PDB file of C-alpha atoms and ligand atoms in Angstrom:
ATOM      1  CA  UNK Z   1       3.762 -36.731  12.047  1.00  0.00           C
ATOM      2  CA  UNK Z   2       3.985 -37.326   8.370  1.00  0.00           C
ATOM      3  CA  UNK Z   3       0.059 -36.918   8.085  1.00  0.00           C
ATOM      4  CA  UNK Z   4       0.303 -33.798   9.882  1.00  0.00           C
ATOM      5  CA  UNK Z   5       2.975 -32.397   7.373  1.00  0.00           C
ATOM      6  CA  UNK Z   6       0.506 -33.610   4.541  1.00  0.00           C
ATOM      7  CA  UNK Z   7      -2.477 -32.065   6.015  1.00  0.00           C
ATOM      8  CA  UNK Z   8      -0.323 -28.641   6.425  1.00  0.00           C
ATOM      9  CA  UNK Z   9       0.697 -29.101   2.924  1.00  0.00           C
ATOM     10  CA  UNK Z  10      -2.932 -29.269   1.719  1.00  0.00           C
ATOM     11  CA  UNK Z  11      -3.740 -26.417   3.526  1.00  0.00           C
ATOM     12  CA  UNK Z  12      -1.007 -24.108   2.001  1.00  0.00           C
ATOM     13  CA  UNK Z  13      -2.171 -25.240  -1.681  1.00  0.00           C
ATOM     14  CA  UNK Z  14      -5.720 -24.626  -0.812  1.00  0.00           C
ATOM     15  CA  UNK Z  15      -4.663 -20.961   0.709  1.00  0.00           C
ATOM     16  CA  UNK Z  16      -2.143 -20.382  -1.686  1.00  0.00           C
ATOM     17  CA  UNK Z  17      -5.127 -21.063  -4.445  1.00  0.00           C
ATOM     18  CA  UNK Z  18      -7.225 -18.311  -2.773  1.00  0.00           C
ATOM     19  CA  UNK Z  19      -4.309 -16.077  -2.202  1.00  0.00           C
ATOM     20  CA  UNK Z  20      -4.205 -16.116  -6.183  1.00  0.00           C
ATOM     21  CA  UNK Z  21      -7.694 -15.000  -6.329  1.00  0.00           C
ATOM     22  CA  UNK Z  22      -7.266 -12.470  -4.098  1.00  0.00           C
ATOM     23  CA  UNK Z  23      -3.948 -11.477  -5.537  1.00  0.00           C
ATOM     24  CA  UNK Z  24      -5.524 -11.265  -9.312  1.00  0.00           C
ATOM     25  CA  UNK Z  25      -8.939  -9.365  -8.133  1.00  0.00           C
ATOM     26  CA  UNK Z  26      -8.402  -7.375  -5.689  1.00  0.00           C
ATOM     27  CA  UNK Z  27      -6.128  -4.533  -7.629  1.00  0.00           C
ATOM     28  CA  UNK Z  28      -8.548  -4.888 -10.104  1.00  0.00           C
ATOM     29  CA  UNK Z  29     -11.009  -3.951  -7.686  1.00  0.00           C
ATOM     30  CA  UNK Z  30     -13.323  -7.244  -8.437  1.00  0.00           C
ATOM     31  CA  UNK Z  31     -15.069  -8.911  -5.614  1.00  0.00           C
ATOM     32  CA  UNK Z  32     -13.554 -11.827  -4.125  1.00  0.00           C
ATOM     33  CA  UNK Z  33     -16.582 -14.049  -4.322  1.00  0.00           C
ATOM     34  CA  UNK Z  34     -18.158 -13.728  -7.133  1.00  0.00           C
ATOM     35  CA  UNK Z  35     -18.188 -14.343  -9.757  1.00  0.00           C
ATOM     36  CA  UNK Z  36     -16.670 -17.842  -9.212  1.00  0.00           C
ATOM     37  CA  UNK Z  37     -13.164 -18.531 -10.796  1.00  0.00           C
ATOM     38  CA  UNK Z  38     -13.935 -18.979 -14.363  1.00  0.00           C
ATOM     39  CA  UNK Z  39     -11.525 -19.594 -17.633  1.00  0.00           C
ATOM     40  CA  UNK Z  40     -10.057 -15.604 -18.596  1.00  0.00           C
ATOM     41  CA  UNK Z  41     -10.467 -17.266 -22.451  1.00  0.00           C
ATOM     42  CA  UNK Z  42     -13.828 -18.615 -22.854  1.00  0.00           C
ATOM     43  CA  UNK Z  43     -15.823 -17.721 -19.801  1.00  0.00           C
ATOM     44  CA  UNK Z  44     -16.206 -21.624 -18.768  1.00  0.00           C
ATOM     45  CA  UNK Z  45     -17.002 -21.333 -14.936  1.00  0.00           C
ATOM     46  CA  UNK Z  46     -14.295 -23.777 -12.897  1.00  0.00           C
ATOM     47  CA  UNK Z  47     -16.346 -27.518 -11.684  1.00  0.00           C
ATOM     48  CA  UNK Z  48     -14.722 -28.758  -8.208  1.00  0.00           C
ATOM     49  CA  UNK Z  49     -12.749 -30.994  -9.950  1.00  0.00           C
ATOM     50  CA  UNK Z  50     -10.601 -27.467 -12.172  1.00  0.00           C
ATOM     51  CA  UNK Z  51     -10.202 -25.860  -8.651  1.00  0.00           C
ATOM     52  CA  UNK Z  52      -7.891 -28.601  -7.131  1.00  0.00           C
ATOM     53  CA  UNK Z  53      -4.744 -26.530  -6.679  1.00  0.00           C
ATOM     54  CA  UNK Z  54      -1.356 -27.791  -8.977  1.00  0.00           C
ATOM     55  CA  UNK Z  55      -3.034 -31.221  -9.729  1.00  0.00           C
ATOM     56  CA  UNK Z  56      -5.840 -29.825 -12.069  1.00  0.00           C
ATOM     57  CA  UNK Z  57      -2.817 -27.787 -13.995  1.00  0.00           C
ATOM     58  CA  UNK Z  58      -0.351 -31.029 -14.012  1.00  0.00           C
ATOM     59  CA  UNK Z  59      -3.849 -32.944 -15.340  1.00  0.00           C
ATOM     60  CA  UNK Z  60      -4.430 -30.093 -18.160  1.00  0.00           C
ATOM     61  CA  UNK Z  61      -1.157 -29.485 -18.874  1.00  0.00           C
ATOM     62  CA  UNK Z  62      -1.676 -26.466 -18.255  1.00  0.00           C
ATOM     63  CA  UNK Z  63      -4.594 -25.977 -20.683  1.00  0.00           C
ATOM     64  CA  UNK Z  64      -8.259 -24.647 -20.462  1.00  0.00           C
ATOM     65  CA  UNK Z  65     -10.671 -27.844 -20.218  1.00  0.00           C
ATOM     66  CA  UNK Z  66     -13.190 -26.054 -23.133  1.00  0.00           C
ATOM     67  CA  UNK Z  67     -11.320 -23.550 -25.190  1.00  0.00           C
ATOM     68  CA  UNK Z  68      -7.538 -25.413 -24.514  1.00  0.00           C
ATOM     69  CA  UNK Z  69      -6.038 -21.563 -23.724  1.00  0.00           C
ATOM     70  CA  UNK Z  70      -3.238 -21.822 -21.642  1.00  0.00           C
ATOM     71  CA  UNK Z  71      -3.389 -21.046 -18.103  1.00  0.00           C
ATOM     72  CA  UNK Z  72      -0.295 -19.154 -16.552  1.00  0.00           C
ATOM     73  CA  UNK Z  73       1.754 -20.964 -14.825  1.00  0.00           C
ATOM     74  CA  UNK Z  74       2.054 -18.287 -12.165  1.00  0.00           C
ATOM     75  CA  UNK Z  75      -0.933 -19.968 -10.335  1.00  0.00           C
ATOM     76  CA  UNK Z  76       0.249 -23.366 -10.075  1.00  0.00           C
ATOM     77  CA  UNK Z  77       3.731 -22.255  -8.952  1.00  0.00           C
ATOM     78  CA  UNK Z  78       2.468 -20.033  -6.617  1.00  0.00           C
ATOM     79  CA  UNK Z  79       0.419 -22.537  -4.758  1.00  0.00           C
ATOM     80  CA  UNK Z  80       3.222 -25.401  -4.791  1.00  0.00           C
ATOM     81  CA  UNK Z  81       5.220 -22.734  -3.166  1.00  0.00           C
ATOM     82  CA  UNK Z  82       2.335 -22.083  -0.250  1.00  0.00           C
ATOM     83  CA  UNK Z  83       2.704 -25.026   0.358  1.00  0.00           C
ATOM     84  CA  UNK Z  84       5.824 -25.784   0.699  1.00  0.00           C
ATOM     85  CA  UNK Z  85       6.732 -22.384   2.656  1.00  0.00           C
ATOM     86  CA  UNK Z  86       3.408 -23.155   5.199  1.00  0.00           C
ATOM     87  CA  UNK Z  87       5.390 -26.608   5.576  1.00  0.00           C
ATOM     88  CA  UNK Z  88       8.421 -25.034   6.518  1.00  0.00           C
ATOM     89  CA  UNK Z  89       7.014 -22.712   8.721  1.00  0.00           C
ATOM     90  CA  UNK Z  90       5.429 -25.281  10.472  1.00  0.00           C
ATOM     91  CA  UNK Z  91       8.687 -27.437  10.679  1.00  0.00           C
ATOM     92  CA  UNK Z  92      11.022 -24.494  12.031  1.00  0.00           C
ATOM     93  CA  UNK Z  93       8.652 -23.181  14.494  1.00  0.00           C
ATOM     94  CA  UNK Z  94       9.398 -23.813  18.381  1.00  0.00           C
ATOM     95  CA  UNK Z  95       6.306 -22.583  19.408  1.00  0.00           C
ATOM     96  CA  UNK Z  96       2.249 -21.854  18.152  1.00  0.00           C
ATOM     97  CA  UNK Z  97       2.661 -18.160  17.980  1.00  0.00           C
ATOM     98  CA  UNK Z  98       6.333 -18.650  15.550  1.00  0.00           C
ATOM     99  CA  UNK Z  99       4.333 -21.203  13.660  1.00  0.00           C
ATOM    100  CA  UNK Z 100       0.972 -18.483  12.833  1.00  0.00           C
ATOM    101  CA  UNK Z 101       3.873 -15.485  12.432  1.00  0.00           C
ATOM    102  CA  UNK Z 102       5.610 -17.807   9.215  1.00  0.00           C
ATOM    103  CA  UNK Z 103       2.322 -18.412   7.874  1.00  0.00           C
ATOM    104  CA  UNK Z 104       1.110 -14.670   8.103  1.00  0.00           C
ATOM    105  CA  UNK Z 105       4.139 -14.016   6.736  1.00  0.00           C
ATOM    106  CA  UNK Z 106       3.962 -16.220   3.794  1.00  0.00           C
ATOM    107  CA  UNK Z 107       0.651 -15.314   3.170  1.00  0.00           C
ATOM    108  CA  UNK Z 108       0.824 -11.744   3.043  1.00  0.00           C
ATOM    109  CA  UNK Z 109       3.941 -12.226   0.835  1.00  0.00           C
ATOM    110  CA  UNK Z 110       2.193 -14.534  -1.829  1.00  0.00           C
ATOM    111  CA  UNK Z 111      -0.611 -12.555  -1.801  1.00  0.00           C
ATOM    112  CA  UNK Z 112       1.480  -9.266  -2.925  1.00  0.00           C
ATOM    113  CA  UNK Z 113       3.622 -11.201  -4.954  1.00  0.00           C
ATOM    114  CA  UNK Z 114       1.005 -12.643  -7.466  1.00  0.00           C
ATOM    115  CA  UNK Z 115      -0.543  -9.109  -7.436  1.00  0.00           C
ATOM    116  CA  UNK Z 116       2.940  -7.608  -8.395  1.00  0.00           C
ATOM    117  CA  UNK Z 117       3.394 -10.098 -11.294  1.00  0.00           C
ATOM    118  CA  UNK Z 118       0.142  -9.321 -12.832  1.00  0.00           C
ATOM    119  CA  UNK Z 119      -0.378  -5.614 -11.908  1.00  0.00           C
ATOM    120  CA  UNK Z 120       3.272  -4.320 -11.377  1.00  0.00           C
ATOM    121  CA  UNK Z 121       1.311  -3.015  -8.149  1.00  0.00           C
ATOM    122  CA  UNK Z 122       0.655  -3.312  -4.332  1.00  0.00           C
ATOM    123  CA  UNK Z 123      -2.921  -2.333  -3.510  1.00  0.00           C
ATOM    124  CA  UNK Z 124      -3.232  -0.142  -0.718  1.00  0.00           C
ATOM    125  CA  UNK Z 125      -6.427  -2.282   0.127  1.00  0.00           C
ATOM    126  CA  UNK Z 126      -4.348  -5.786   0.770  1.00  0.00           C
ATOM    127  CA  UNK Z 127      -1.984  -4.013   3.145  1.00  0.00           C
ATOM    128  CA  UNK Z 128      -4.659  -1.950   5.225  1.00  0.00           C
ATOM    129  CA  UNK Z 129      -6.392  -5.503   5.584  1.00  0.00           C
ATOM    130  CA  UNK Z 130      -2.971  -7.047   6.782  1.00  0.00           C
ATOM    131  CA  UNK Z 131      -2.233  -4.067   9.492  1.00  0.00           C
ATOM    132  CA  UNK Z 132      -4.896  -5.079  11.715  1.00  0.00           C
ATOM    133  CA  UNK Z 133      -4.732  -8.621  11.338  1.00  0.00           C
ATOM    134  CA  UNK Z 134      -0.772  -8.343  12.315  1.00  0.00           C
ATOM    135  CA  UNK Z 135      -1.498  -5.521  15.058  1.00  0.00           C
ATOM    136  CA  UNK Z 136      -3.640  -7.671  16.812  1.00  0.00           C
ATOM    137  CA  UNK Z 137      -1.653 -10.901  16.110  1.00  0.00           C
ATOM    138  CA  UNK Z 138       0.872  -8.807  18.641  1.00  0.00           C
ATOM    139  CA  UNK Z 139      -1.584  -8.108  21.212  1.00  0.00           C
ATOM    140  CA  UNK Z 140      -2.486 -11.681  21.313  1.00  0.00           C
ATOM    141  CA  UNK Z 141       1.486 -12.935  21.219  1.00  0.00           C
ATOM    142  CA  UNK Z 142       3.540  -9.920  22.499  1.00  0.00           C
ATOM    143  CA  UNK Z 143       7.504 -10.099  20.710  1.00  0.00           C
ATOM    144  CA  UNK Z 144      10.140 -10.245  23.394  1.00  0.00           C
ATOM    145  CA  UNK Z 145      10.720  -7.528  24.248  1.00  0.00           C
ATOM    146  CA  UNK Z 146       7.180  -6.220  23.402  1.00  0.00           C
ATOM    147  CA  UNK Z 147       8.351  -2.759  21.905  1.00  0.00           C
ATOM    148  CA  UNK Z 148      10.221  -4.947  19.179  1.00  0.00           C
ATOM    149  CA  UNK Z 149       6.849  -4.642  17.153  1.00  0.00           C
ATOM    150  CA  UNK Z 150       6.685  -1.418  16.891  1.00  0.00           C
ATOM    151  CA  UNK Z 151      10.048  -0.768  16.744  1.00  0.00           C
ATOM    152  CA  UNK Z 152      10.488  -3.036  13.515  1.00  0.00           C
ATOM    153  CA  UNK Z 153       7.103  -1.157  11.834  1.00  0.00           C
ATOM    154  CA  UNK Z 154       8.793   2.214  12.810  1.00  0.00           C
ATOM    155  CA  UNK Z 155      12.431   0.678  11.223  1.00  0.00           C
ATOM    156  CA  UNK Z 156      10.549  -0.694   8.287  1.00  0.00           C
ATOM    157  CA  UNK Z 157       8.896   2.619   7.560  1.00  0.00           C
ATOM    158  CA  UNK Z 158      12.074   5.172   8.099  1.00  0.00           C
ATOM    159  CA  UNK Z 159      14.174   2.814   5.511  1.00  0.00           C
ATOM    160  CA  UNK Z 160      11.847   2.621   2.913  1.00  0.00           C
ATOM    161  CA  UNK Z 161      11.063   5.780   2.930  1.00  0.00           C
ATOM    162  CA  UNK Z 162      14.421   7.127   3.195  1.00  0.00           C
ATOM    163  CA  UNK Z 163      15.360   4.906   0.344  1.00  0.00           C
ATOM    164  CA  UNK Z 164      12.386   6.356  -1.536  1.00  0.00           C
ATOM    165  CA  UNK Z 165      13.390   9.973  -1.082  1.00  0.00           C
ATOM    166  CA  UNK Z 166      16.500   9.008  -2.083  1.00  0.00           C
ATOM    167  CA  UNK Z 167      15.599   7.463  -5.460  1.00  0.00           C
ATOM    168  CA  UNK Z 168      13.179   9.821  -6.187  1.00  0.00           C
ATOM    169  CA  UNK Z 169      10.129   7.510  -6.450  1.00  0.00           C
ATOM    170  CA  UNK Z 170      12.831   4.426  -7.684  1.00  0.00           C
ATOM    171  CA  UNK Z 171      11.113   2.477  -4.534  1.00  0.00           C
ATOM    172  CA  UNK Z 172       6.876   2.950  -4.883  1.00  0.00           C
ATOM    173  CA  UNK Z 173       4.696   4.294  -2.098  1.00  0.00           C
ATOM    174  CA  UNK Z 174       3.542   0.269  -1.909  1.00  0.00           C
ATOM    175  CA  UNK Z 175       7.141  -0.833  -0.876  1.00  0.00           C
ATOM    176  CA  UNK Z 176       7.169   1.210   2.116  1.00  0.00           C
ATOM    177  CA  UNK Z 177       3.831   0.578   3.640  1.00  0.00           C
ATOM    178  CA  UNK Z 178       4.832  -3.765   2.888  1.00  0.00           C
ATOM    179  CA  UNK Z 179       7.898  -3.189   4.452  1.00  0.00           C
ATOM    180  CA  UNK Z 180       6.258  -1.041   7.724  1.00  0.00           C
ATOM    181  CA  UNK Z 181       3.658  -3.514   8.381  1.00  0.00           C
ATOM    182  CA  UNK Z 182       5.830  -6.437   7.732  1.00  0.00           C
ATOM    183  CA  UNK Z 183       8.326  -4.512  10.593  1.00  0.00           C
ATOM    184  CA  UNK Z 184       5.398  -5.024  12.683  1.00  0.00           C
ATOM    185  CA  UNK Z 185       5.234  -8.817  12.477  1.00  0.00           C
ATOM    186  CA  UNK Z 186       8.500  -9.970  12.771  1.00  0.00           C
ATOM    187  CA  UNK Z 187      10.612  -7.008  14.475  1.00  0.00           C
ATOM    188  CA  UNK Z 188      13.181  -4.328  14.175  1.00  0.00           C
ATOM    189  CA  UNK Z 189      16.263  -6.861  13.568  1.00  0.00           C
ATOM    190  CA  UNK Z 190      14.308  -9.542  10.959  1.00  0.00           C
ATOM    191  CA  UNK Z 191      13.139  -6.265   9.399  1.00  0.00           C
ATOM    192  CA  UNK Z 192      16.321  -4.493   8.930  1.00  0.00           C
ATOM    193  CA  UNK Z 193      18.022  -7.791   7.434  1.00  0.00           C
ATOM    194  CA  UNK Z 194      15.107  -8.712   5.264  1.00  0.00           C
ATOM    195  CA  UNK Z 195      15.570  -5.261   3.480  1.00  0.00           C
ATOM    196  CA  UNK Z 196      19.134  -5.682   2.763  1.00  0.00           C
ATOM    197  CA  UNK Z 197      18.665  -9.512   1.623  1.00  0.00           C
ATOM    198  CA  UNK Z 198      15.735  -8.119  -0.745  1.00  0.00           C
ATOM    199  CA  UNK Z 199      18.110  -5.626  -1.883  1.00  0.00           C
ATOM    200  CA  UNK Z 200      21.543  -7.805  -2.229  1.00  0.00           C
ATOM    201  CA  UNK Z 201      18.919 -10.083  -4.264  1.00  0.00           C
ATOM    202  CA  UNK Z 202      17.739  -7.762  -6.369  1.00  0.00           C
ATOM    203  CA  UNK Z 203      21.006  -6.218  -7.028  1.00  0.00           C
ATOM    204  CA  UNK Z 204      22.823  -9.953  -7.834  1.00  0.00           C
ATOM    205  CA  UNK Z 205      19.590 -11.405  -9.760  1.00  0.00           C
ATOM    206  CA  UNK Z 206      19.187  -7.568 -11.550  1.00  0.00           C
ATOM    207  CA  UNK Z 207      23.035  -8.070 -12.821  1.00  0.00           C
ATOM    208  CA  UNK Z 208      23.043 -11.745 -14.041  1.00  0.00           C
ATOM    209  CA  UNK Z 209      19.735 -10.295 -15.822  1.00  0.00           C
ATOM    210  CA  UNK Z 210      21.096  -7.616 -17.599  1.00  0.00           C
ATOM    211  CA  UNK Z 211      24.713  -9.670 -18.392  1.00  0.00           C
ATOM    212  CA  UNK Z 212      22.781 -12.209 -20.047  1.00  0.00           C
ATOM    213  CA  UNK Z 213      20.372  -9.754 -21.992  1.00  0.00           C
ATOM    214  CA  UNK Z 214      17.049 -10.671 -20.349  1.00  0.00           C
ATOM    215  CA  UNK Z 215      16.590  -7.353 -18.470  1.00  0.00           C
ATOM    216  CA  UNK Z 216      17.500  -4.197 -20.070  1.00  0.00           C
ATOM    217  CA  UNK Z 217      18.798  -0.690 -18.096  1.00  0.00           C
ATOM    218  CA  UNK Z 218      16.057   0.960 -16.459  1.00  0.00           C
ATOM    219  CA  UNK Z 219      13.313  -1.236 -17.702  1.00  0.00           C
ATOM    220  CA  UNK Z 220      11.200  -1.383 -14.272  1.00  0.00           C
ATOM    221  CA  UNK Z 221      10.698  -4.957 -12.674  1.00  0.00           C
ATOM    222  CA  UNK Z 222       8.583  -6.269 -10.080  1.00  0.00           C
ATOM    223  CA  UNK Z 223      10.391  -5.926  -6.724  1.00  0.00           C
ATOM    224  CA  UNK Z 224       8.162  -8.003  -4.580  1.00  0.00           C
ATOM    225  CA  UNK Z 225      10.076 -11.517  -5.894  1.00  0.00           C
ATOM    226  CA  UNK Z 226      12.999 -10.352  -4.052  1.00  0.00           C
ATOM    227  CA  UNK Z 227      10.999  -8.468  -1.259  1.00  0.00           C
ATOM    228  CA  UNK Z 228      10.047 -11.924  -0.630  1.00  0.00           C
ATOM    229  CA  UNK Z 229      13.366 -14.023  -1.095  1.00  0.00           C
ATOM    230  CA  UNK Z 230      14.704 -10.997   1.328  1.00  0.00           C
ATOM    231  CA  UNK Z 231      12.467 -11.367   3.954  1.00  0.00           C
ATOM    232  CA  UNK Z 232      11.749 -15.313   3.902  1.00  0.00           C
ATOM    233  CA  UNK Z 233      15.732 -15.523   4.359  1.00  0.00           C
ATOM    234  CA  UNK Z 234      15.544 -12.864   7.148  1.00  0.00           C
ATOM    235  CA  UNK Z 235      12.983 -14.560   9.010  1.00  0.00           C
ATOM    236  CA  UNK Z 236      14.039 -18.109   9.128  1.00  0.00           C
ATOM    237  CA  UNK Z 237      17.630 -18.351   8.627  1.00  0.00           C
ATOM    238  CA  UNK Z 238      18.447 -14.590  10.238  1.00  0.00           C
ATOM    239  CA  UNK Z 239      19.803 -15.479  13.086  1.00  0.00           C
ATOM    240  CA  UNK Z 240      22.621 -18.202  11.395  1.00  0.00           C
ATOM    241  CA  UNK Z 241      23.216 -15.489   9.147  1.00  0.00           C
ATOM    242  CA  UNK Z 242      24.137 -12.924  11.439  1.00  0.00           C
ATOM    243  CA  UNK Z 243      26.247 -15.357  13.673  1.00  0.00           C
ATOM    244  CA  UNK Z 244      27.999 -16.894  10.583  1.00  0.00           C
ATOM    245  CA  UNK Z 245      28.875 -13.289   9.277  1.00  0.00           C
ATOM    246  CA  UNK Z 246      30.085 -12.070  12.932  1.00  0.00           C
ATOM    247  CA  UNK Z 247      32.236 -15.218  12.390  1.00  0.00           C
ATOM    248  CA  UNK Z 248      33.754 -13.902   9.204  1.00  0.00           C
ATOM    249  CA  UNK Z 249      34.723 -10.621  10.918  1.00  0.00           C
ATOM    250  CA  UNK Z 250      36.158 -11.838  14.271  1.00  0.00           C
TER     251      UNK Z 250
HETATM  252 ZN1   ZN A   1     -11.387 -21.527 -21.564  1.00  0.00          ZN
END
């Protein structure tokens, strides 16, 4: 067991190091492939040895091997946490299909998130790649019932949007397609809590923020953090949630 956890755990840093490729070039419209990942300071191409995910940072210290630039510490952090998450996902699954529906998860939500830090943006391109990949991840393992899929894509789409037309353009275009095709993964109920979660989030991380000075009013902040703390929450521990809070109120 233990070297299946490790060998899951390398897999999530090695994914999570692409999904920060993809998540830096992609909005940036930059092929994925070439060039190969080179130093943003000096140019220096990356040897095997650079491109082993978190250990090559902890071994720099964080520092380009030639021009000693720093490297952000996004990357590292975001591949520890692939890892970890595909882990998790792994542990907490029941079945194959549960197991595959974390990791897509995960995946698409790295994969936005790193773009959101850097860019402030979710490209259009990432999601229309994710749509079909999730559609046909239903086909293949129907929810229960099978109208839960596109139920929770529907769900995803009419609250966004809603919210959108309500804020007048407070909540991007990008934040209702996520939230539509991330309905269709993981259903009308996961949805629907994963969108308050992201919101209670934001709202309680937003305040702290602006009590202790680090965020000021109305200066615009990535969502997606939160988007993903909402939805990770809704996905894996939804179901304790709603029990514990029906609980509370009967
Ligand atoms: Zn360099």
């Amino acid at each position: 067991m233990i070297f299946v956890i490790i060998y899951v755990f390398a897999l999530g840093l090695t994914l999570g190091s692409f999904y920060n490729v993809v998540g830096l070039r992609v909005p940036a419209n930059q092929s994925i492939i070439t060039p190969p990942s080179h130093c943003p300071s000096c140019g220096r191409r990356l040897t095997i040895l650079d491109l082993v995910p978190v250990f090559s940072y902890l071994f720099l210290r964080g520092r380009c091997r030639t021009c000693h630039s720093k490297i952000s510490p996004i990357y590292p952090t975001s591949e520890a946490v692939n890892g970890f998450l595909f882990v998790f996902s792994f542990l907490h699954a029941t079945s194959i299909a549960e197991m595959l529906c974390g990791w897509l998860l995960v995946s698409l939500l790295m994969i936005v998130l790193v773009s959101d830090l850097d860019y402030m943006l979710i490209p259009d391109k990432l999601l229309l790649f994710f749509l079909p990949l999730f559609a046909v991840f239903r086909i293949v393992y129907p929810t229960d019932p099978w109208w839960d899929a596109p139920a929770g894509l529907v769900a995803g789409f009419a609250l966004l949007a809603l919210i959108a037309l309500i804020s007048r353009g407070g909540m991007g275009g990008g934040d209702v397609k996520l939230f539509a095709i991330m309905g269709l993964l993981v259903g009308i109920k996961t949805i629907i809590l994963g969108f308050f979660l992201s919101a209670f989030f934001g709202a309680i991380i937003g305040m702290i923020g602006m009590l202790f000075g680090m965020i000021k009013r109305r200066q615009p902040i990535p969502f997606v953090p939160f988007i993903a703390l909402g939805m990770l929450t809704s996905y894996f521990f939804g179901d304790q949630l709603i029990a514990f809070y029906l609980d509370l109120i009967f």
